[in-house]
Tab-separated table of C-alpha atoms in Angstrom:
chain	number	residue	atom	x	y	z
A	1	MET	CA	103.446	32.086	119.064
A	2	THR	CA	100.186	33.148	117.490
A	3	PRO	CA	100.454	33.403	113.720
A	4	VAL	CA	99.803	36.894	112.438
A	5	ARG	CA	98.228	37.816	109.113
A	6	ALA	CA	99.384	41.032	107.533
A	7	ARG	CA	98.541	43.021	104.423
A	8	PRO	CA	100.489	41.344	101.606
A	9	GLN	CA	102.940	44.172	101.117
A	10	VAL	CA	104.204	44.093	104.714
A	11	PRO	CA	105.441	40.699	106.002
A	12	PRO	CA	104.269	39.735	109.509
A	13	ALA	CA	107.863	39.604	110.752
A	14	THR	CA	108.321	43.208	109.629
A	15	VAL	CA	105.047	44.278	111.258
A	16	ALA	CA	106.238	42.689	114.498
A	17	ARG	CA	109.362	44.886	114.454
A	18	LEU	CA	107.642	48.182	113.577
A	19	PRO	CA	106.614	48.967	117.188
A	20	ALA	CA	110.253	48.752	118.276
A	21	TYR	CA	111.272	51.125	115.480
A	22	LEU	CA	108.497	53.535	116.455
A	23	ARG	CA	109.504	53.317	120.128
A	24	THR	CA	113.118	54.033	119.186
A	25	LEU	CA	112.096	56.970	116.984
A	26	ASP	CA	110.102	58.382	119.902
A	27	VAL	CA	113.282	58.318	121.996
A	28	LEU	CA	115.353	59.897	119.210
A	29	ALA	CA	112.716	62.609	118.772
A	30	ALA	CA	112.634	63.239	122.525
A	31	GLU	CA	116.413	63.677	122.342
A	32	GLY	CA	115.943	66.298	119.648
A	33	HIS	CA	117.168	64.276	116.672
A	34	LEU	CA	115.603	65.299	113.353
A	35	LEU	CA	117.640	62.809	111.319
A	36	THR	CA	118.941	59.328	112.101
A	37	SER	CA	121.052	56.781	110.257
A	38	SER	CA	119.910	53.230	109.629
A	39	GLU	CA	122.904	52.148	111.742
A	40	GLU	CA	121.843	54.249	114.744
A	41	LEU	CA	118.162	53.410	114.476
A	42	ALA	CA	118.894	49.704	113.980
A	43	THR	CA	121.374	49.493	116.848
A	44	ARG	CA	119.012	51.222	119.239
A	45	ALA	CA	116.154	48.990	118.107
A	46	GLY	CA	118.292	45.884	118.498
A	47	VAL	CA	118.334	44.712	114.863
A	48	GLN	CA	120.872	44.637	112.029
A	49	PRO	CA	120.942	47.787	109.835
A	50	ALA	CA	120.341	45.684	106.701
A	51	LEU	CA	117.200	44.224	108.265
A	52	LEU	CA	115.953	47.679	109.277
A	53	ARG	CA	116.486	49.001	105.753
A	54	LYS	CA	114.672	46.007	104.321
A	55	ASP	CA	111.765	46.409	106.773
A	56	LEU	CA	111.395	50.113	106.010
A	57	SER	CA	111.577	49.418	102.278
A	58	PHE	CA	108.284	47.518	102.651
A	59	LEU	CA	106.794	50.844	103.758
A	60	GLY	CA	108.253	52.449	100.640
A	61	THR	CA	110.737	54.326	102.784
A	62	TYR	CA	114.406	54.559	101.911
A	63	GLY	CA	116.963	56.572	103.857
A	64	ARG	CA	118.909	59.032	101.748
A	65	ARG	CA	122.573	58.093	101.455
A	66	GLY	CA	124.673	60.426	103.567
A	67	VAL	CA	121.536	61.943	105.102
A	68	GLY	CA	119.636	59.063	106.669
A	69	TYR	CA	116.024	59.025	107.762
A	70	ASP	CA	113.838	61.987	108.667
A	71	VAL	CA	112.808	61.189	112.268
A	72	PRO	CA	109.463	63.080	112.446
A	73	HIS	CA	108.418	61.796	109.011
A	74	LEU	CA	109.356	58.192	109.752
A	75	ARG	CA	107.551	58.324	113.130
A	76	GLU	CA	104.422	59.624	111.486
A	77	GLN	CA	104.667	57.073	108.684
A	78	ILE	CA	105.180	54.018	110.928
A	79	GLY	CA	102.480	55.264	113.285
A	80	ARG	CA	100.080	55.552	110.380
A	81	VAL	CA	101.005	52.086	109.072
A	82	LEU	CA	100.421	50.652	112.554
A	83	GLY	CA	96.987	52.199	112.607
A	84	MET	CA	97.817	54.672	115.348
A	85	ALA	CA	96.081	57.359	113.309
A	86	VAL	CA	92.877	55.534	114.189
A	87	PRO	CA	92.235	55.805	117.944
A	88	GLN	CA	92.498	52.318	119.408
A	89	ARG	CA	90.170	51.572	122.292
A	90	LEU	CA	90.636	48.594	124.589
A	91	VAL	CA	88.523	46.589	126.960
A	92	VAL	CA	90.219	44.392	129.544
A	93	VAL	CA	88.392	41.253	130.651
A	94	GLY	CA	89.689	39.857	133.921
A	95	VAL	CA	90.475	42.349	136.662
A	96	GLY	CA	92.858	40.273	138.747
A	97	ASN	CA	96.479	41.223	139.469
A	98	LEU	CA	97.421	41.329	135.806
A	99	GLY	CA	94.266	43.149	134.719
A	100	ARG	CA	94.897	45.784	137.371
A	101	ALA	CA	98.526	46.070	136.309
A	102	LEU	CA	97.497	46.633	132.696
A	103	ALA	CA	94.784	49.107	133.693
A	104	GLY	CA	97.417	51.115	135.544
A	105	TYR	CA	100.100	50.803	132.868
A	106	ALA	CA	100.928	54.276	131.526
A	107	GLY	CA	102.788	52.736	128.569
A	108	ILE	CA	99.486	51.774	126.975
A	109	ALA	CA	98.268	55.370	126.786
A	110	GLN	CA	101.710	56.620	125.778
A	111	ARG	CA	101.652	54.279	122.799
A	112	GLY	CA	98.294	55.513	121.548
A	113	PHE	CA	95.710	53.272	123.212
A	114	THR	CA	92.774	54.170	125.409
A	115	LEU	CA	91.391	51.789	128.005
A	116	VAL	CA	87.632	52.225	127.812
A	117	GLY	CA	86.329	49.335	129.877
A	118	LEU	CA	87.051	46.755	132.559
A	119	VAL	CA	85.048	43.559	132.915
A	120	ASP	CA	85.075	40.775	135.493
A	121	VAL	CA	82.806	38.049	136.829
A	122	ALA	CA	83.665	38.197	140.546
A	123	PRO	CA	80.804	39.786	142.534
A	124	ASP	CA	83.289	41.428	144.891
A	125	VAL	CA	85.162	43.005	141.943
A	126	VAL	CA	82.247	44.085	139.742
A	127	GLY	CA	81.224	47.623	140.691
A	128	THR	CA	84.590	48.574	142.128
A	129	VAL	CA	86.576	51.322	140.422
A	130	VAL	CA	90.017	50.452	138.994
A	131	ALA	CA	92.211	53.016	137.249
A	132	GLY	CA	89.226	55.350	137.233
A	133	LEU	CA	86.906	52.901	135.494
A	134	PRO	CA	84.018	50.967	137.038
A	135	VAL	CA	84.395	47.196	136.672
A	136	ARG	CA	81.425	45.911	134.690
A	137	PRO	CA	79.912	42.407	134.756
A	138	LEU	CA	80.556	40.018	131.861
A	139	GLU	CA	76.938	40.486	130.754
A	140	ALA	CA	77.769	44.125	129.969
A	141	LEU	CA	80.726	43.278	127.691
A	142	ALA	CA	78.877	43.413	124.352
A	143	GLU	CA	77.225	46.740	125.141
A	144	LEU	CA	80.515	48.129	126.474
A	145	VAL	CA	82.402	47.220	123.286
A	146	ALA	CA	79.651	48.664	121.085
A	147	VAL	CA	79.053	51.890	123.012
A	148	GLN	CA	82.744	52.584	123.551
A	149	GLY	CA	83.788	51.540	120.056
A	150	ALA	CA	86.443	49.183	121.405
A	151	THR	CA	88.484	47.447	118.701
A	152	ILE	CA	90.768	45.332	120.887
A	153	GLY	CA	89.913	43.022	123.765
A	154	VAL	CA	92.537	42.037	126.327
A	155	ILE	CA	91.976	38.732	128.123
A	156	THR	CA	93.561	38.269	131.541
A	157	THR	CA	91.187	35.594	132.810
A	158	PRO	CA	92.103	32.044	133.906
A	159	PRO	CA	92.728	29.797	130.868
A	160	SER	CA	89.468	27.918	131.498
A	161	ALA	CA	87.448	31.082	130.815
A	162	ALA	CA	89.536	32.465	127.934
A	163	GLN	CA	87.719	30.849	124.992
A	164	HIS	CA	84.288	31.884	126.269
A	165	VAL	CA	85.490	35.458	126.747
A	166	ALA	CA	87.079	35.405	123.283
A	167	ASP	CA	83.772	34.242	121.794
A	168	LEU	CA	81.969	37.131	123.510
A	169	LEU	CA	84.579	39.656	122.323
A	170	VAL	CA	84.330	38.380	118.743
A	171	ALA	CA	80.534	38.514	118.852
A	172	ALA	CA	80.810	42.069	120.194
A	173	GLY	CA	82.887	43.020	117.157
A	174	VAL	CA	86.493	43.502	118.250
A	175	THR	CA	89.064	43.021	115.477
A	176	GLY	CA	91.921	42.000	117.744
A	177	ILE	CA	92.474	40.052	120.954
A	178	LEU	CA	95.533	40.123	123.180
A	179	THR	CA	95.430	37.194	125.574
A	180	PHE	CA	97.597	36.499	128.598
A	181	ALA	CA	95.766	33.264	129.378
A	182	PRO	CA	97.869	30.141	128.663
A	183	ALA	CA	95.282	28.629	126.325
A	184	VAL	CA	94.904	28.419	122.558
A	185	LEU	CA	92.003	30.553	121.355
A	186	HIS	CA	89.954	29.649	118.314
A	187	VAL	CA	88.540	32.709	116.551
A	188	PRO	CA	87.318	33.559	113.034
A	189	ASP	CA	89.948	34.373	110.401
A	190	ASP	CA	89.022	38.046	110.456
A	191	VAL	CA	90.009	38.429	114.107
A	192	ASP	CA	93.683	38.574	115.077
A	193	VAL	CA	94.966	37.048	118.274
A	194	ARG	CA	98.260	37.843	119.947
A	195	SER	CA	99.248	35.641	122.831
A	196	VAL	CA	101.574	36.484	125.705
A	197	ASP	CA	102.369	33.528	127.931
A	198	VAL	CA	104.776	34.583	130.671
A	199	ALA	CA	105.458	31.016	131.797
A	200	SER	CA	106.297	29.992	128.223
A	201	GLU	CA	108.801	32.827	127.964
A	202	LEU	CA	110.399	31.621	131.190
A	203	GLN	CA	110.493	28.046	129.908
A	204	ILE	CA	112.233	29.173	126.720
A	205	LEU	CA	114.829	30.940	128.877
A	206	ALA	CA	115.133	27.800	130.993
A	207	PHE	CA	115.861	25.802	127.863
A	208	HIS	CA	118.718	28.056	126.879
A	209	GLY	CA	120.155	28.379	130.371
A	210	HIS	CA	119.893	24.637	130.801
A	211	GLY	CA	121.505	24.022	127.405
A	212	ARG	CA	124.259	26.494	128.134
A	213	ARG	CA	125.046	25.022	131.523
A	214	ARG	CA	125.258	21.609	129.922
A	215	ALA	CA	127.158	22.915	126.913
A	216	VAL	CA	129.834	25.006	128.601
A	217	ASP	CA	129.886	22.875	131.720
A	218	GLY	CA	130.542	25.458	134.382
A	219	GLU	CA	132.480	27.902	132.271
A	220	GLY	CA	131.577	31.124	134.092
A	221	ALA	CA	129.477	33.882	132.566
B	1	MET	CA	111.120	40.203	119.154
B	2	THR	CA	114.339	39.189	120.917
B	3	PRO	CA	116.390	36.701	118.897
B	4	VAL	CA	116.857	33.414	120.702
B	5	ARG	CA	119.871	31.103	120.469
B	6	ALA	CA	119.213	27.375	120.840
B	7	ARG	CA	121.341	24.249	120.926
B	8	PRO	CA	122.040	23.416	117.274
B	9	GLN	CA	119.810	20.362	117.168
B	10	VAL	CA	116.655	22.222	118.210
B	11	PRO	CA	115.744	25.293	116.116
B	12	PRO	CA	114.700	28.396	118.112
B	13	ALA	CA	111.263	28.387	116.482
B	14	THR	CA	110.748	24.823	117.728
B	15	VAL	CA	111.938	25.729	121.224
B	16	ALA	CA	109.438	28.583	121.249
B	17	ARG	CA	106.591	26.125	120.594
B	18	LEU	CA	107.625	23.468	123.136
B	19	PRO	CA	105.988	25.242	126.113
B	20	ALA	CA	102.625	25.184	124.320
B	21	TYR	CA	103.020	21.465	123.617
B	22	LEU	CA	103.927	20.832	127.260
B	23	ARG	CA	100.967	22.929	128.442
B	24	THR	CA	98.660	20.959	126.134
B	25	LEU	CA	100.078	17.641	127.326
B	26	ASP	CA	99.444	18.736	130.927
B	27	VAL	CA	95.786	19.248	130.032
B	28	LEU	CA	95.569	15.909	128.213
B	29	ALA	CA	97.162	14.160	131.196
B	30	ALA	CA	94.764	15.905	133.588
B	31	GLU	CA	91.939	14.564	131.430
B	32	GLY	CA	93.360	11.077	131.850
B	33	HIS	CA	94.744	10.583	128.349
B	34	LEU	CA	97.721	8.221	128.172
B	35	LEU	CA	98.036	8.475	124.390
B	36	THR	CA	97.409	11.309	121.948
B	37	SER	CA	97.567	11.705	118.187
B	38	SER	CA	99.661	14.357	116.474
B	39	GLU	CA	96.367	15.716	115.109
B	40	GLU	CA	94.805	16.120	118.555
B	41	LEU	CA	97.937	17.480	120.191
B	42	ALA	CA	98.563	19.875	117.297
B	43	THR	CA	94.988	21.134	117.150
B	44	ARG	CA	94.870	21.764	120.875
B	45	ALA	CA	98.255	23.498	120.729
B	46	GLY	CA	97.148	25.611	117.778
B	47	VAL	CA	99.642	24.384	115.171
B	48	GLN	CA	99.508	22.180	112.068
B	49	PRO	CA	100.062	18.439	112.735
B	50	ALA	CA	102.951	18.350	110.249
B	51	LEU	CA	104.692	21.144	112.135
B	52	LEU	CA	104.169	19.374	115.467
B	53	ARG	CA	105.629	16.139	114.074
B	54	LYS	CA	108.600	18.044	112.686
B	55	ASP	CA	109.157	19.871	115.992
B	56	LEU	CA	109.026	16.657	118.010
B	57	SER	CA	111.352	14.944	115.542
B	58	PHE	CA	114.045	17.405	116.634
B	59	LEU	CA	113.681	15.853	120.098
B	60	GLY	CA	114.143	12.427	118.515
B	61	THR	CA	110.498	11.665	119.213
B	62	TYR	CA	108.241	10.072	116.621
B	63	GLY	CA	104.629	9.066	117.263
B	64	ARG	CA	103.896	5.442	116.396
B	65	ARG	CA	101.551	5.152	113.419
B	66	GLY	CA	98.102	4.114	114.614
B	67	VAL	CA	99.142	4.570	118.226
B	68	GLY	CA	100.305	8.172	118.530
B	69	TYR	CA	102.357	9.709	121.297
B	70	ASP	CA	102.733	8.466	124.870
B	71	VAL	CA	101.466	11.431	126.911
B	72	PRO	CA	103.413	10.858	130.176
B	73	HIS	CA	106.622	10.086	128.277
B	74	LEU	CA	106.303	13.096	125.984
B	75	ARG	CA	105.548	15.400	128.929
B	76	GLU	CA	108.619	14.177	130.767
B	77	GLN	CA	110.774	14.462	127.652
B	78	ILE	CA	109.721	17.994	126.708
B	79	GLY	CA	109.994	19.064	130.341
B	80	ARG	CA	113.533	17.701	130.441
B	81	VAL	CA	114.469	19.403	127.167
B	82	LEU	CA	113.102	22.693	128.489
B	83	GLY	CA	115.301	22.310	131.541
B	84	MET	CA	112.388	21.845	133.920
B	85	ALA	CA	114.321	18.983	135.532
B	86	VAL	CA	116.599	21.673	136.893
B	87	PRO	CA	114.721	23.839	139.412
B	88	GLN	CA	114.447	27.334	137.957
B	89	ARG	CA	114.600	30.169	140.463
B	90	LEU	CA	113.547	33.708	139.617
B	91	VAL	CA	114.146	37.167	140.963
B	92	VAL	CA	111.799	39.987	139.973
B	93	VAL	CA	113.242	43.503	139.817
B	94	GLY	CA	110.591	46.178	139.907
B	95	VAL	CA	107.705	45.694	142.324
B	96	GLY	CA	105.120	47.937	140.709
B	97	ASN	CA	101.739	46.754	139.448
B	98	LEU	CA	103.245	44.294	136.992
B	99	GLY	CA	105.857	43.018	139.443
B	100	ARG	CA	103.128	42.382	142.012
B	101	ALA	CA	100.991	40.666	139.397
B	102	LEU	CA	103.857	38.352	138.472
B	103	ALA	CA	104.686	37.683	142.115
B	104	GLY	CA	101.096	36.587	142.654
B	105	TYR	CA	100.803	34.624	139.414
B	106	ALA	CA	100.196	30.948	140.263
B	107	GLY	CA	100.985	29.948	136.682
B	108	ILE	CA	104.677	30.547	137.304
B	109	ALA	CA	104.865	27.941	140.069
B	110	GLN	CA	102.586	25.559	138.172
B	111	ARG	CA	105.032	25.612	135.265
B	112	GLY	CA	108.036	24.742	137.417
B	113	PHE	CA	109.459	28.054	138.517
B	114	THR	CA	110.107	29.374	142.014
B	115	LEU	CA	110.094	33.078	142.811
B	116	VAL	CA	112.938	33.540	145.280
B	117	GLY	CA	113.337	37.280	145.442
B	118	LEU	CA	111.760	40.687	144.881
B	119	VAL	CA	113.807	43.846	144.422
B	120	ASP	CA	112.856	47.496	144.095
B	121	VAL	CA	114.392	50.928	144.580
B	122	ALA	CA	111.437	52.811	146.079
B	123	PRO	CA	111.974	53.436	149.822
B	124	ASP	CA	108.265	52.961	150.486
B	125	VAL	CA	108.287	49.572	148.740
B	126	VAL	CA	111.581	48.130	150.018
B	127	GLY	CA	110.931	46.201	153.221
B	128	THR	CA	107.298	45.515	152.479
B	129	VAL	CA	106.187	41.904	151.996
B	130	VAL	CA	104.689	40.917	148.626
B	131	ALA	CA	103.504	37.373	147.882
B	132	GLY	CA	105.205	36.277	151.065
B	133	LEU	CA	108.590	37.711	150.124
B	134	PRO	CA	110.270	40.809	151.569
B	135	VAL	CA	111.112	43.410	148.921
B	136	ARG	CA	114.887	43.935	148.975
B	137	PRO	CA	116.808	47.052	147.843
B	138	LEU	CA	118.680	47.033	144.527
B	139	GLU	CA	121.972	46.888	146.446
B	140	ALA	CA	120.951	43.426	147.673
B	141	LEU	CA	120.345	42.020	144.182
B	142	ALA	CA	123.756	40.408	143.646
B	143	GLU	CA	123.720	38.704	147.033
B	144	LEU	CA	120.099	37.612	146.527
B	145	VAL	CA	120.857	35.983	143.168
B	146	ALA	CA	123.939	34.245	144.564
B	147	VAL	CA	122.440	33.043	147.845
B	148	GLN	CA	119.156	31.931	146.273
B	149	GLY	CA	120.789	30.445	143.195
B	150	ALA	CA	118.512	32.395	140.873
B	151	THR	CA	119.059	31.647	137.191
B	152	ILE	CA	116.502	34.020	135.680
B	153	GLY	CA	115.913	37.697	136.327
B	154	VAL	CA	112.603	39.351	135.466
B	155	ILE	CA	112.694	43.093	134.799
B	156	THR	CA	109.503	45.081	135.344
B	157	THR	CA	111.132	48.473	135.869
B	158	PRO	CA	110.624	51.624	133.793
B	159	PRO	CA	112.564	51.430	130.489
B	160	SER	CA	115.065	54.029	131.705
B	161	ALA	CA	116.247	51.649	134.456
B	162	ALA	CA	116.123	48.390	132.500
B	163	GLN	CA	119.692	48.344	131.116
B	164	HIS	CA	121.233	49.115	134.503
B	165	VAL	CA	119.192	46.357	136.131
B	166	ALA	CA	120.140	43.978	133.313
B	167	ASP	CA	123.828	44.787	133.882
B	168	LEU	CA	123.424	44.012	137.592
B	169	LEU	CA	121.600	40.745	136.861
B	170	VAL	CA	124.291	39.676	134.387
B	171	ALA	CA	127.050	40.548	136.853
B	172	ALA	CA	125.185	38.545	139.494
B	173	GLY	CA	125.281	35.512	137.186
B	174	VAL	CA	121.784	34.911	135.839
B	175	THR	CA	121.663	33.027	132.528
B	176	GLY	CA	118.360	34.464	131.359
B	177	ILE	CA	116.428	37.729	131.551
B	178	LEU	CA	112.738	38.258	130.865
B	179	THR	CA	112.034	41.940	130.434
B	180	PHE	CA	108.703	43.746	130.264
B	181	ALA	CA	110.366	47.127	129.886
B	182	PRO	CA	109.979	48.611	126.386
B	183	ALA	CA	113.705	49.022	125.849
B	184	VAL	CA	116.362	47.051	123.989
B	185	LEU	CA	118.778	45.396	126.419
B	186	HIS	CA	122.414	44.800	125.558
B	187	VAL	CA	123.822	41.735	127.316
B	188	PRO	CA	126.728	39.303	126.741
B	189	ASP	CA	126.176	36.495	124.229
B	190	ASP	CA	125.971	33.903	126.995
B	191	VAL	CA	122.880	35.527	128.523
B	192	ASP	CA	119.503	35.097	126.871
B	193	VAL	CA	116.915	37.858	126.836
B	194	ARG	CA	113.212	37.435	126.153
B	195	SER	CA	111.224	40.612	125.750
B	196	VAL	CA	107.505	41.085	126.328
B	197	ASP	CA	106.238	44.495	125.254
B	198	VAL	CA	102.503	44.735	125.832
B	199	ALA	CA	102.164	47.990	123.889
B	200	SER	CA	103.974	46.457	120.910
B	201	GLU	CA	101.574	43.513	120.898
B	202	LEU	CA	98.678	45.989	120.897
B	203	GLN	CA	100.254	47.966	118.053
B	204	ILE	CA	100.632	44.786	115.998
B	205	LEU	CA	96.920	44.090	116.562
B	206	ALA	CA	96.150	47.689	115.635
B	207	PHE	CA	98.010	47.221	112.357
B	208	HIS	CA	95.951	44.198	111.418
B	209	GLY	CA	92.635	45.678	112.541
B	210	HIS	CA	93.455	48.877	110.712
B	211	GLY	CA	94.542	46.990	107.602
B	212	ARG	CA	91.417	44.852	107.691
B	213	ARG	CA	89.079	47.808	108.085
B	214	ARG	CA	90.753	49.476	105.128
B	215	ALA	CA	90.942	46.253	103.142
B	216	VAL	CA	87.370	45.007	103.583
B	217	ASP	CA	85.963	48.510	103.908
B	218	GLY	CA	83.206	47.997	106.424
B	219	GLU	CA	82.420	44.376	105.650
B	220	GLY	CA	81.344	43.248	109.141
B	221	ALA	CA	83.227	40.726	111.254
């Protein structure tokens, strides 16, 4: 839902698909594949082969006819384009259920990110240790970001606190914010915001289920 | 990332923005506003006024010049379009950190959804009570969906289990699946899938932060 700005040569829609390609290449590599076809890679990534080829062409990569794509090379290339070559360090603000879930989510480390700090405002949460990290008070956020070199802030606070936390993260120097709070965040143009709103995703599904039920009128799945 | 099919008269991109408009209208209503302008509604929802007006025109709704939009009416209308008039019942499969976070997430109920079932495969989790609901074994999923009339299944399992769980949910008759597992799900055309991949969102942020650092070469935020 949040608009994304990308370097001119790579359209935002392509950038948004690169992680899925990288994830799929990781699986192919784990299975021992050294080469893959655009058909196989596209199918596994859930896109049309033509779209995959077009996306990869923006990276200057073209599969060789009859040979396909070099899996290790393409992994390395997409990873580099996504900035994975630069270690990405995260701070999570809001150590409720979701913050704890994210702190304990192995997928974050597997995909090249390091959680370097947890921050909360609740007196009974600050000082506790979650996922091996001490929960720091909000007052410590700026120092935490600076000392740890965090580039991305993750907001899992209530929506009412999200903008204030975003302001603090921006002032502390993060370049990106991932927010789970159902609130629109206003940040400077040089900070990117990605928004995940679980309830919105459910409502979009509700729309389609609702439409389908009305459209097919009881015709079974 | 997952393509979304919508009823012809409402484009998928518009559907994807409706929850934000509804959320914003809820706030305006809570503040006591009976009328709002497309400028105010758009700004609060984080879109351009022209886009908001175009989106709402697909619902056959046009603000009156000099008067704006009727907040209660627009809330009711968008809610109806999103299928909120029909009670939406969810089952969550995978009661790990994320599953527990979702089960305890008040925002889901506030936005018109009811969690009716929790399912997991771990013997030490099945039978425990989370958010007031007993965790049922995977074998009970089909019966749970049928008896509870669940329309949406939420998958928070490891990626390796996601397709199998999706197959079971589809067979049980859900019309929509929200998956947090970083894996592409293959389902029949009459089932909608929305995918939330936290690591992908982070990688997209990494791309932009990385690009910016390279592009502006140290020019501070």
